Coordinates of C-alpha atoms and ligand atoms in Angstrom, one line a residue:
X1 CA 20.1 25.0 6.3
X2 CA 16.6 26.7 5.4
X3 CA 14.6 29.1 7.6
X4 CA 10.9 28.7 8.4
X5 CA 8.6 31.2 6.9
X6 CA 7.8 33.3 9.7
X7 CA 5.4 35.5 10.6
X8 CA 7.6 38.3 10.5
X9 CA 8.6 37.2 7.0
X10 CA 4.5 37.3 5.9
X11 CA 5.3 41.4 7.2
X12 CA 8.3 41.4 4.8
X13 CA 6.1 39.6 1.8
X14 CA 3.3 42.4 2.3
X15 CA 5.5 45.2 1.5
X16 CA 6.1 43.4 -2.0
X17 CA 2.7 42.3 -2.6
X18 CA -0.8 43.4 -2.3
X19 CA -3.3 42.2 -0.1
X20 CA -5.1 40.0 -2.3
X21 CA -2.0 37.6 -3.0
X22 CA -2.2 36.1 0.8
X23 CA -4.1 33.1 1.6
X24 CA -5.3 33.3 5.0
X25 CA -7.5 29.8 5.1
X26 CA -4.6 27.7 4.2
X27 CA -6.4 24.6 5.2
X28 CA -7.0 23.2 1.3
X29 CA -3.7 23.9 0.2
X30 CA -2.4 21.4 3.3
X31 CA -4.1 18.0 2.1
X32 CA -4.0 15.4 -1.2
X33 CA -6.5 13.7 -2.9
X34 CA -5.1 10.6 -1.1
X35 CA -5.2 11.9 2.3
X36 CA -1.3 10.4 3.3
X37 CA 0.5 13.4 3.3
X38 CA -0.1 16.8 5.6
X39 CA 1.2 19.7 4.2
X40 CA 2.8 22.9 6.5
X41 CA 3.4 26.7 5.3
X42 CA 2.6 30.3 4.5
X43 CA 0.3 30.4 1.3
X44 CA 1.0 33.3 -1.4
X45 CA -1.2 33.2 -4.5
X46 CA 0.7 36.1 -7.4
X47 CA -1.2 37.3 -10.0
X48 CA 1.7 37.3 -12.4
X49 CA 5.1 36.4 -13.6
X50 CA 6.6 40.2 -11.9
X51 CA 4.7 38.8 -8.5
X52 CA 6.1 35.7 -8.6
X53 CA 9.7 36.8 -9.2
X54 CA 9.6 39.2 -6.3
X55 CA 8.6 36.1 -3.9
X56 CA 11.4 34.0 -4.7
X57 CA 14.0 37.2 -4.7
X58 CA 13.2 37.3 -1.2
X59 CA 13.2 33.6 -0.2
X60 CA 16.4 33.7 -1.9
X61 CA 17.3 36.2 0.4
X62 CA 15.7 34.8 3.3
X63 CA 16.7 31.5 2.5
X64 CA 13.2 30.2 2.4
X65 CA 11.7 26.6 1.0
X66 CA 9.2 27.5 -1.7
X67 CA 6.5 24.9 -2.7
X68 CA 4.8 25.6 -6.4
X69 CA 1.7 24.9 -5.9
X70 CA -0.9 24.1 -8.9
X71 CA -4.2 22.3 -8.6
X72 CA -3.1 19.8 -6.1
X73 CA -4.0 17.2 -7.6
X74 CA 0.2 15.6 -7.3
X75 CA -0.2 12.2 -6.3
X76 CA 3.5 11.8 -4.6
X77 CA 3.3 14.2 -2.3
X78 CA 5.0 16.9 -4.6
X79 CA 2.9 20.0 -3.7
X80 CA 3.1 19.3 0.1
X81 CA 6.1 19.4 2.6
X82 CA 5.6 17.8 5.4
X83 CA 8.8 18.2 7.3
X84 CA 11.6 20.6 7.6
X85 CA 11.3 24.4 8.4
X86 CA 7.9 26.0 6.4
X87 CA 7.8 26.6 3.3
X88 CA 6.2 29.5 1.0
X89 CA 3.4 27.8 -0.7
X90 CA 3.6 29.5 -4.2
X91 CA -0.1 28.8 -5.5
X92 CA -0.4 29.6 -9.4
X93 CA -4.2 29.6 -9.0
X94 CA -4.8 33.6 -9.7
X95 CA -2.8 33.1 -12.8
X96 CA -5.4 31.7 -14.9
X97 CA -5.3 33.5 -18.1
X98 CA -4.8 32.4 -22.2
X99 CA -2.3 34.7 -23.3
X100 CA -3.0 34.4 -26.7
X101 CA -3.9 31.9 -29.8
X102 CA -2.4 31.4 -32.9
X103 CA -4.6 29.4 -34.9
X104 CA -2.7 28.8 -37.9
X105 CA 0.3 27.5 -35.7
X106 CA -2.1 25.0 -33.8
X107 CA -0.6 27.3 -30.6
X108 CA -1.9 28.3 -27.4
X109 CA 0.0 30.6 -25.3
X110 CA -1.4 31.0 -21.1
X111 CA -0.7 31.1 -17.6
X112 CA 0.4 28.5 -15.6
X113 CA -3.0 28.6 -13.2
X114 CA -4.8 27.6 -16.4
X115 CA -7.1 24.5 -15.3
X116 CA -6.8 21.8 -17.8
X117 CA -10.0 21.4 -18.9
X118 CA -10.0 25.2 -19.8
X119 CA -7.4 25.0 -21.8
X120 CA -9.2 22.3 -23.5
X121 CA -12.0 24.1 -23.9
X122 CA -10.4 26.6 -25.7
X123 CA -8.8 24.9 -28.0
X124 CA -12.0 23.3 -28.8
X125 CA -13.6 27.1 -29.2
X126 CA -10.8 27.3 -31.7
X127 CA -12.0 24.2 -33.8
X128 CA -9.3 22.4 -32.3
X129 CA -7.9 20.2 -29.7
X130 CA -5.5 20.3 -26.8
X131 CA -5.0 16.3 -26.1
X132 CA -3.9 15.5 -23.0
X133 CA -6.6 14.6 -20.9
X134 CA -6.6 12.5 -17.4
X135 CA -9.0 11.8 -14.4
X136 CA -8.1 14.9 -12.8
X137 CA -8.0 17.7 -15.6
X138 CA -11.1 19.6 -13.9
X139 CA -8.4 20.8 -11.1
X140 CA -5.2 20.0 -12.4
X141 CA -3.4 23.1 -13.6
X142 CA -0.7 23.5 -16.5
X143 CA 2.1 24.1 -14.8
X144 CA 2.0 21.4 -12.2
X145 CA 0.8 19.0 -15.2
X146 CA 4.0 19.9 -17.0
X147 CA 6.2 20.3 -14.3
X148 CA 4.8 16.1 -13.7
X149 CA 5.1 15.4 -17.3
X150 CA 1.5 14.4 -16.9
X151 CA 0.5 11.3 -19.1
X152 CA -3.0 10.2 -18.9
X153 CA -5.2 9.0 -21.7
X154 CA -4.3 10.1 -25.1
X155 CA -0.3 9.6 -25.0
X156 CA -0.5 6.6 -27.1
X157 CA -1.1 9.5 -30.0
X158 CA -0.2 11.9 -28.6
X159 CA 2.3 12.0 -26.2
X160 CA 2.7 13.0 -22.7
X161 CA 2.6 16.5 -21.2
X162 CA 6.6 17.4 -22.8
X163 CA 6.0 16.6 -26.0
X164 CA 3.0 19.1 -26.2
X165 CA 5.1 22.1 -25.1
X166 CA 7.0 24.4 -27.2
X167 CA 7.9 26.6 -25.1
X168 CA 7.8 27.7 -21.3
X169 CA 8.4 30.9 -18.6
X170 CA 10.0 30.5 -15.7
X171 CA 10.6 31.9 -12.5
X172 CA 14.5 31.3 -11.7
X173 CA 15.6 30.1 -8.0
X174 CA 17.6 33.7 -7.7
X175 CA 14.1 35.6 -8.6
X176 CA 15.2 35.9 -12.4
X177 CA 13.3 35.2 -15.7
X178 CA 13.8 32.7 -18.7
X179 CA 11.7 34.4 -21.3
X180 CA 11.8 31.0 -23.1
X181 CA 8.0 30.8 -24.5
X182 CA 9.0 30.3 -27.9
X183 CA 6.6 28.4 -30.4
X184 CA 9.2 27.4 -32.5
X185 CA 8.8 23.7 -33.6
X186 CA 12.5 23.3 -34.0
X187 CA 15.3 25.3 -32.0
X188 CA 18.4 23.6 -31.1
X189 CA 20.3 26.4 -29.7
X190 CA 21.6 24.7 -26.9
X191 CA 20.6 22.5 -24.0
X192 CA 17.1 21.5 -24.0
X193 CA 16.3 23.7 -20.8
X194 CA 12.3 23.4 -21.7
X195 CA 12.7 19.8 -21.6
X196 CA 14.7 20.1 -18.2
X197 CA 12.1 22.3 -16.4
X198 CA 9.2 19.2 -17.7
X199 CA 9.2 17.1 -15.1
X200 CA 10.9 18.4 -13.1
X201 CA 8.6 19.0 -10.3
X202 CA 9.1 22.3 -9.0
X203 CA 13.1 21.6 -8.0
X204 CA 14.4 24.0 -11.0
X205 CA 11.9 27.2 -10.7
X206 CA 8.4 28.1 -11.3
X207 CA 7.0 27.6 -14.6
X208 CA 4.8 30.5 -14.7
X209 CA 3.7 30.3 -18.7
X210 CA 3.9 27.9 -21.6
X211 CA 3.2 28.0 -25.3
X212 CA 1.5 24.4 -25.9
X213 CA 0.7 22.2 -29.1
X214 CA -2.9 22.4 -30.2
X215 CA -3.7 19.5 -32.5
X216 CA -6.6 18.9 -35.4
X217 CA -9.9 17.6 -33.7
X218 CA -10.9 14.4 -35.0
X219 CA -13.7 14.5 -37.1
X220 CA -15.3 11.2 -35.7
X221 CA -14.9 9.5 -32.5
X222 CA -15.7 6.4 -31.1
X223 CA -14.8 3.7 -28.7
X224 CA -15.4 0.1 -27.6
X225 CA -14.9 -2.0 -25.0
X226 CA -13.8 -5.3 -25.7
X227 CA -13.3 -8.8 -23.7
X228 CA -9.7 -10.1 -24.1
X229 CA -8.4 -13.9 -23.4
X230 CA -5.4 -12.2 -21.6
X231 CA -3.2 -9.8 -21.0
X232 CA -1.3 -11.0 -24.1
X233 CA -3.9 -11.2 -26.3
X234 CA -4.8 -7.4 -25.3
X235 CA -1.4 -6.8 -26.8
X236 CA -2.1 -8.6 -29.9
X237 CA -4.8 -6.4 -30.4
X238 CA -3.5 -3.3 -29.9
X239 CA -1.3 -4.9 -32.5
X240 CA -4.2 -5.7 -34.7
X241 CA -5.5 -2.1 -33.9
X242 CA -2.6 -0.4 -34.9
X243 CA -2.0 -2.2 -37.9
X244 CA -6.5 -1.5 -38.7
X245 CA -6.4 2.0 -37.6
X246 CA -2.8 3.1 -37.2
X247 CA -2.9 6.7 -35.8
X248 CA -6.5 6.9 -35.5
X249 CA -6.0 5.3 -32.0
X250 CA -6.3 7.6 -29.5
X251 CA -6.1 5.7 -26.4
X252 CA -6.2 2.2 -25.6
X253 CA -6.7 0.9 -21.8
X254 CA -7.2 -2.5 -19.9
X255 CA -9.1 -3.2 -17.2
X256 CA -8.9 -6.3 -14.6
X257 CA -12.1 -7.5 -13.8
X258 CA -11.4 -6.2 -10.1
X259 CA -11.9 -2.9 -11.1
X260 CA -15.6 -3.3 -12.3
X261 CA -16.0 -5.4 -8.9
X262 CA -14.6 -2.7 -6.8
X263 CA -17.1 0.0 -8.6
X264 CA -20.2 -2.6 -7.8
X265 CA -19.1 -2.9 -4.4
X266 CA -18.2 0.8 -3.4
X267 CA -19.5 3.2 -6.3
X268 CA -19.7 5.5 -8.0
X269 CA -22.3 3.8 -10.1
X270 CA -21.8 2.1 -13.7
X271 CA -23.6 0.7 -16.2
X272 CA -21.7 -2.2 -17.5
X273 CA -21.5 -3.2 -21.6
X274 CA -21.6 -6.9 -20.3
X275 CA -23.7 -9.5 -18.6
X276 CA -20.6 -10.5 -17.1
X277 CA -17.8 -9.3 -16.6
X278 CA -14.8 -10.8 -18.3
X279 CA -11.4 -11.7 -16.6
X280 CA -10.3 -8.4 -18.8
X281 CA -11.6 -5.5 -20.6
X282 CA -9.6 -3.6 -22.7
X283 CA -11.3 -0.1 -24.3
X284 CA -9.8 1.4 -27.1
X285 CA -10.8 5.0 -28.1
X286 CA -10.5 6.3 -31.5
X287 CA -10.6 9.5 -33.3
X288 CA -10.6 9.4 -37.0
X289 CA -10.6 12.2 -39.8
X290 CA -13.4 13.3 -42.3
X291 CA -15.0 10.2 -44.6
X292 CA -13.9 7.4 -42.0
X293 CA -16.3 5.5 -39.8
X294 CA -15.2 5.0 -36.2
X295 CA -17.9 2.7 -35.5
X296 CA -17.0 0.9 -38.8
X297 CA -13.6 1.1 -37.8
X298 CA -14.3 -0.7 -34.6
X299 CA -16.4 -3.4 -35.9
X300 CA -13.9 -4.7 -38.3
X301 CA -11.1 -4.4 -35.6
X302 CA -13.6 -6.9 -33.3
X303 CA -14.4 -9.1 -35.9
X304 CA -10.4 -9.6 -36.6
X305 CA -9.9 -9.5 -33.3
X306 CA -12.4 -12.4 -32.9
X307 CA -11.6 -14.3 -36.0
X308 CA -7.8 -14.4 -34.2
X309 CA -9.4 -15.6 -30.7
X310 CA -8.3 -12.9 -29.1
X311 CA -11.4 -10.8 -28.2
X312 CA -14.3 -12.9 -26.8
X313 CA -17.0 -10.1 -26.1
X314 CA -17.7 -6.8 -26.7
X315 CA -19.8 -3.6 -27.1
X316 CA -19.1 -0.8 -29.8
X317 CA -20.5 2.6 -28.7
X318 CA -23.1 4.2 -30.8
X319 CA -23.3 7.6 -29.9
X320 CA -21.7 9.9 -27.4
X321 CA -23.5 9.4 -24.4
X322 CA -22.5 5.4 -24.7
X323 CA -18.3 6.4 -25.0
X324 CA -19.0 8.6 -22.0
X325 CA -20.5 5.6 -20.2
X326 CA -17.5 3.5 -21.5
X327 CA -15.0 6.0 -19.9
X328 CA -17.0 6.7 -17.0
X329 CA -16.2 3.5 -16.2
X330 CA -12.2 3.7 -16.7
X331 CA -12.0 6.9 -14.7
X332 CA -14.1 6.0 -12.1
X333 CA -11.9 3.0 -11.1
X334 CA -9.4 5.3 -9.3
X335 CA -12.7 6.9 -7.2
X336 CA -13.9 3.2 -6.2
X337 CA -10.0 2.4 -5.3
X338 CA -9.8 5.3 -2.9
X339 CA -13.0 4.3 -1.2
X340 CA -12.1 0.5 -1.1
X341 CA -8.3 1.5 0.2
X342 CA -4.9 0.4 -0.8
X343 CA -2.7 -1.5 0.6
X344 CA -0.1 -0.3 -1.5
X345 CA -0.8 1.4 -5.0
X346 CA 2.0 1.4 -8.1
X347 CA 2.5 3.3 -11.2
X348 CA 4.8 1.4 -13.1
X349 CA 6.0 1.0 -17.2
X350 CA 6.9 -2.4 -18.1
X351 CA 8.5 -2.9 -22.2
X352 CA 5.3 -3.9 -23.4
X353 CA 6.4 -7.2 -24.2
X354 CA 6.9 -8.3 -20.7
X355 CA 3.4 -7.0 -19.3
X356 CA 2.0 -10.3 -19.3
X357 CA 5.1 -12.0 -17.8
X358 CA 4.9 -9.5 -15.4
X359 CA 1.3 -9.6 -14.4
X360 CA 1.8 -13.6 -13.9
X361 CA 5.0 -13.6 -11.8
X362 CA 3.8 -9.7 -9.7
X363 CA 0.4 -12.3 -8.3
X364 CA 3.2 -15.2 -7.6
X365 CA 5.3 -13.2 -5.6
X366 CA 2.3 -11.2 -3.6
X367 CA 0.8 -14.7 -3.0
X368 CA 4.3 -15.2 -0.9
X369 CA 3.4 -11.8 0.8
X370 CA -0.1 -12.5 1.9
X371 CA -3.8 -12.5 0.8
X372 CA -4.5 -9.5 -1.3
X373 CA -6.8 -8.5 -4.0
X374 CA -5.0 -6.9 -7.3
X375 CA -7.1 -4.6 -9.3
X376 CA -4.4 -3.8 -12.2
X377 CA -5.7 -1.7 -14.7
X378 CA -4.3 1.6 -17.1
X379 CA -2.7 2.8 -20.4
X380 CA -1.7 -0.5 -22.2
X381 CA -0.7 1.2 -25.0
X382 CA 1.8 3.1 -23.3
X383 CA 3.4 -0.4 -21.0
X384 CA 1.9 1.6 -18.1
X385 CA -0.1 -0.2 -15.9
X386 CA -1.3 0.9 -12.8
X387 CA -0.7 -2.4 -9.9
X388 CA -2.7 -1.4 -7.0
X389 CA -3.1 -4.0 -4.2
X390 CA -5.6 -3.8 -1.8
X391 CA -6.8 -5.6 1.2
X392 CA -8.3 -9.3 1.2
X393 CA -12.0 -9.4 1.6
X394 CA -12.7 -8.6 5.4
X395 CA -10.0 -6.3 5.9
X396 CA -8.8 -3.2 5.7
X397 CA -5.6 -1.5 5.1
X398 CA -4.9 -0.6 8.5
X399 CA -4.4 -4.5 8.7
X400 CA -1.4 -4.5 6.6
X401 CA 0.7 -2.2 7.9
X402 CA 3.7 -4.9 8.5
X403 CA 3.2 -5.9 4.9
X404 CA 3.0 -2.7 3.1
X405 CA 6.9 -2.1 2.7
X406 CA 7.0 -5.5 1.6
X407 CA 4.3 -5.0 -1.1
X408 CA 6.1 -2.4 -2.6
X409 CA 9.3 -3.4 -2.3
X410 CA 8.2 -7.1 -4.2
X411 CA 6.3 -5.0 -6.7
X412 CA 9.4 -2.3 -7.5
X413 CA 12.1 -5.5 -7.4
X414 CA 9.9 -7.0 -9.8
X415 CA 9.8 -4.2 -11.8
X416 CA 13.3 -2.9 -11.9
X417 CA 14.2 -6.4 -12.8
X418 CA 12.1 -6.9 -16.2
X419 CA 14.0 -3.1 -17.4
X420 CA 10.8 -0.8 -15.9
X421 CA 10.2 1.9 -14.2
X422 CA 8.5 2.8 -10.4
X423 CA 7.1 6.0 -11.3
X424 CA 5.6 6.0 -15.1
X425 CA 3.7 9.7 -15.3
X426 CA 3.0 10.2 -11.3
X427 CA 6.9 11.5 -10.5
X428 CA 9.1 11.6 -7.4
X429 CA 7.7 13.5 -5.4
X430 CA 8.7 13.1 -2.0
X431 CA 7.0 9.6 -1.7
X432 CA 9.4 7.9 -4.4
X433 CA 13.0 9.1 -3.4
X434 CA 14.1 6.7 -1.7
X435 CA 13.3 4.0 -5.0
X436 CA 14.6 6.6 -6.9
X437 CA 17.9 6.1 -5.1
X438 CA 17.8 2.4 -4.9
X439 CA 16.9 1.6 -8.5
X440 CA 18.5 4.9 -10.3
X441 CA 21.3 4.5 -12.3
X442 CA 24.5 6.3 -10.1
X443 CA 25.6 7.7 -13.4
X444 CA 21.8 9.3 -13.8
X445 CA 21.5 10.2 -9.8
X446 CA 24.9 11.7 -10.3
X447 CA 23.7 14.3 -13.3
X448 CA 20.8 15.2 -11.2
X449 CA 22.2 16.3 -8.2
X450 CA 25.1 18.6 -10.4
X451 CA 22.0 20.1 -12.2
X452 CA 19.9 20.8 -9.1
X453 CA 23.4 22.2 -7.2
X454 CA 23.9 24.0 -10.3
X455 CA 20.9 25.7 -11.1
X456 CA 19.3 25.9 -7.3
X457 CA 22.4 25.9 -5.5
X458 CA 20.7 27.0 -2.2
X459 CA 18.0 24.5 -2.5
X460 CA 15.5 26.7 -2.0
X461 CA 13.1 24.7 -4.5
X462 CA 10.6 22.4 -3.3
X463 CA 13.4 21.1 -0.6
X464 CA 13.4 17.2 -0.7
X465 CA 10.9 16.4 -3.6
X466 CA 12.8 14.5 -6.0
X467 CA 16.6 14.6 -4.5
X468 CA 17.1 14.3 -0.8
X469 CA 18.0 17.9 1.0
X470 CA 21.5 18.4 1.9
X471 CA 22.2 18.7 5.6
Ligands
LIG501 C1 -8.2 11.3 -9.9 C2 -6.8 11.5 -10.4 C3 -6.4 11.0 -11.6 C4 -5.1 11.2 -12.1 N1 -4.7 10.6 -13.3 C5 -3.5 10.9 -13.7 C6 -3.1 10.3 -15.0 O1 -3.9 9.6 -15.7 N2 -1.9 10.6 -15.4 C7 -1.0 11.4 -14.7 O2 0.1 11.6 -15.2 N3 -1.3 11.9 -13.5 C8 -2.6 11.6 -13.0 N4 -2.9 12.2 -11.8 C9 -1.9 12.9 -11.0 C10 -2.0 14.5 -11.2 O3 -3.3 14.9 -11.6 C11 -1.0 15.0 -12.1 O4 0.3 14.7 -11.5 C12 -1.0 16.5 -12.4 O5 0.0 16.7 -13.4 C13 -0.7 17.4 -11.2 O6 -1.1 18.7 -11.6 P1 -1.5 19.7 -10.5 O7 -1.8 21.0 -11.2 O8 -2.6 19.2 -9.6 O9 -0.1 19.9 -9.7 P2 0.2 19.9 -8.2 O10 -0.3 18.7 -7.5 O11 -0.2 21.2 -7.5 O12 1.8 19.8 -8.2 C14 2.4 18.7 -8.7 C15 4.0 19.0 -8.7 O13 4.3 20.0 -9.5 C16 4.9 21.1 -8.8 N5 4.4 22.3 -9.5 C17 3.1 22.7 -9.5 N6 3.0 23.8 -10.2 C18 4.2 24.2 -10.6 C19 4.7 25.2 -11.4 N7 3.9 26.2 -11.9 N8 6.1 25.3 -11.6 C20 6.9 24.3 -11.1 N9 6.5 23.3 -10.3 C21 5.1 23.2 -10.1 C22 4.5 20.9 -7.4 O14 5.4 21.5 -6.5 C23 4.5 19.4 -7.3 O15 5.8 18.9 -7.1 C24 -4.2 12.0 -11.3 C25 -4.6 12.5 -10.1 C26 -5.9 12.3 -9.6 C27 -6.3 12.9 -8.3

């Protein structure tokens, strides 16, 4: 059993710490940017790696639930415990630093408290680019986006959040240190424990440092949004696209009509490419070296794409300000969701062959259920859609509280059955445990629980995100 973090345990903290790492307005750490979970727990923000080690020494001792805590941005409930005694809320926020660039290794070395869009701008300082990039990369942080093995736009090329790591710190769960920021490209000396500590949601230590993968900049970018037939025909295309463009796309993302509908209805305001909206859109962002037209690129991928009958409509951007207006669109779907209200919201892979089956027999099966809108939208080229069900017209999602289990359980059924998975880049979390019980393979739940006994054995670590705490 864990003890609560106690006043009288704040008094131990201060001897170890100065004044400055205690948080006394706790209030923003408590909340998410869904508003379902409440978070509980003494807030300690260290300014480095020596800090943080000394915290967890003494939770260790203590036997005290720590929390890592980056931007708070977690959308499973990850960053906030809710129940149980309270926690140490370990915010990375004051550890915000680039530790160092090595250009001619396309490496960046910094803190975990770095904000994302920092770190991209400092890659872009250095002529080059950092790629992952997501809705929330203006508060996210790098250690809670690698600790979620964060997707987001660009994984098509580039991968998620692991595969841009080389190396990582960490903060053990007995207060020890894995000097492991390497930025070697290869290094098999052993178990993978980088690739361990990715993803794994602050259950294994605190990632406080990483050495990441900077990548050329494209010298030309562009994008287009394009009407598709269907779902199917969107995957033609990115077919088509790849075969046109090959690694020049960056990112390629469908949209269900719903989406624009919810952003007319709600905000935040748009300007749409088309005098109507299509059934769906699918926009496809591209990043091409020296000498090579984007634009070109794009025209001659629409007119295939037309000449095939799979793109009906479409709007190439011209300049910059137009591909902003094109992804203001995509990112502000998640916004105009939030304000409309889900009954039920899903982050899901499918094998990309299966989407469209999947799309056809997930509206079936809801029908059964009740009367629900589904604004389904997200990273085609990655099979990962994101299934959000909201409310009928009318109604509200307070109206669907003896449905909601059902919604998701339909929706996760469905899933597991066509070989995909309930949580694509979001995580566990302490929302998703129990499906990761039900649908995990006992072979794979098995292998986590000896690794998390193993390496936390007294569950100190962000107690019941992930794997259920032991009595
Ligand atoms: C508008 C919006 C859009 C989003 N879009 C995407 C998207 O496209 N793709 C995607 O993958 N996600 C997306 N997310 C989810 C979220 O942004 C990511 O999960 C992000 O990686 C979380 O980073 P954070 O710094 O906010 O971490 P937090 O929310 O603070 O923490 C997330 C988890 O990591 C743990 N953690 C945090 N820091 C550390 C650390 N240093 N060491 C160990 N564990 C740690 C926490 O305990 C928690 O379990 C979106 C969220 C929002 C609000």
């Amino acid at each position: 059993m864990l003890n609560p973090a106690t006043p009288a345990f704040k008094e131990t903290l201060r001897a170890l710490l100065p004044a400055s790492a205690f948080k006394e307005d706790t209030a923003p750490y408590l909340s998410e940017p869904r508003g379902r979970w409440a978070g509980q727990g003494l807030v300690v923000a260290p300014a480095n790696t020596e800090e943080v080690a000394a915290i967890v020494r003494a939770c260790a001792k203590a036997r005290i639930g720590i929390v890592p805590y980056s931007g708070g941005t977690g959308l499973v409930g990850g960053q906030l415990m809710q129940e149980g005694p309270a926690p140490v809320i370990l915010s990375l926020e004051r550890m915000n630093k680039i530790r160092a660039v090595y250009p001619s290794e396309n490496v960046l070395v910094c803190d975990a408290g770095v904000i994302l869009a920092n770190i991209q701008q400092a890659a872009d300082d250095l002529g080059r680019l950092f790629p992952l990039s997501l809705a929330s990369e203006g508060s996210a942080r790098i250690g809670g986006l690698l600790s979620t093995n964060a997707g987001g736009v660009n994984v098509l090329r580039y991968g998620n959040a692991r595969a841009l790591c080389l190396g990582l710190e960490v903060v053990r769960p007995d207060g020890t240190i894995w000097h492991g920021l390497t930025r070697l490209r290869k290094d098999n000396t052993g178990y993978d424990l980088r690739n361990l500590m990715i993803g794994a949601e602050g259950t294994l230590g605190i990632i406080t440092a990483a050495a990441l993968k900077l990548a050329p900049r494209p010298v030309g970018v562009g994008a287009a949004m394009m009407a598709v037939a269907s779902p199917a025909a969107a995957l033609d295309l990115l077919a088509l696209a790849g075969e046109r463009i090959g690694e020049g796309i960056s990112a390629f993302e469908i949209m269900h009509r719903q989406g624009f509908d919810f952003l007319g209805e709600v905000g935040p305001d748009f300007q749409s490419p088309f005098d109507e909206t299509p059934e769906w859109v699918v926009l496809i962002d591209v990043g091409l070296p020296a000498g090579l037209s984007p634009e070109t690129a794009l025209e001659g991928l629409f007119e295939a794409g037309f000449e095939a009958g799979l793109v009906t409509d479409g709007a190439i951007a011209q300049n910059n300000a137009q591909r902003d207006a094109f992804w203001h669109i995509r990112e502000t779907i998640p916004e105009a969701n939030r304000r409309i209200g889900s009954v039920s919201s899903h982050d899901i892979s499918i094998p990309l062959s299966a989407i469209p089956s999947f799309i056809e027999r997930g509206a079936q099966a809801l029908a059964q259920v009740g009367d629900f809108r589904i604004n389904c939208f997200g990273h085609l080229g990655d099979g990962n859609l994101h299934y959000n069900v909201f409310p009928a017209p009318g109604k509200g999602r307070d109206d669907y509280e003896t449905e909601r289990p059902q919604v998701k359980r339909v929706v996760h059924d469905l899933v597991h059955s066509m070989e995909g998975s309930v949580s694509a880049e979001h995580g566990i979390g302490r929302l998703k445990v129990a499906d990761l019980e039900k649908y995990g393979d006992p072979a794979k739940l098995a292998m986590l629980r000896a690794i998390k006994d193993a390496l936390d054995p007294l569950g100190i670590m962000n107690p019941g995100a992930v794997l259920r705490q032991k009595p």
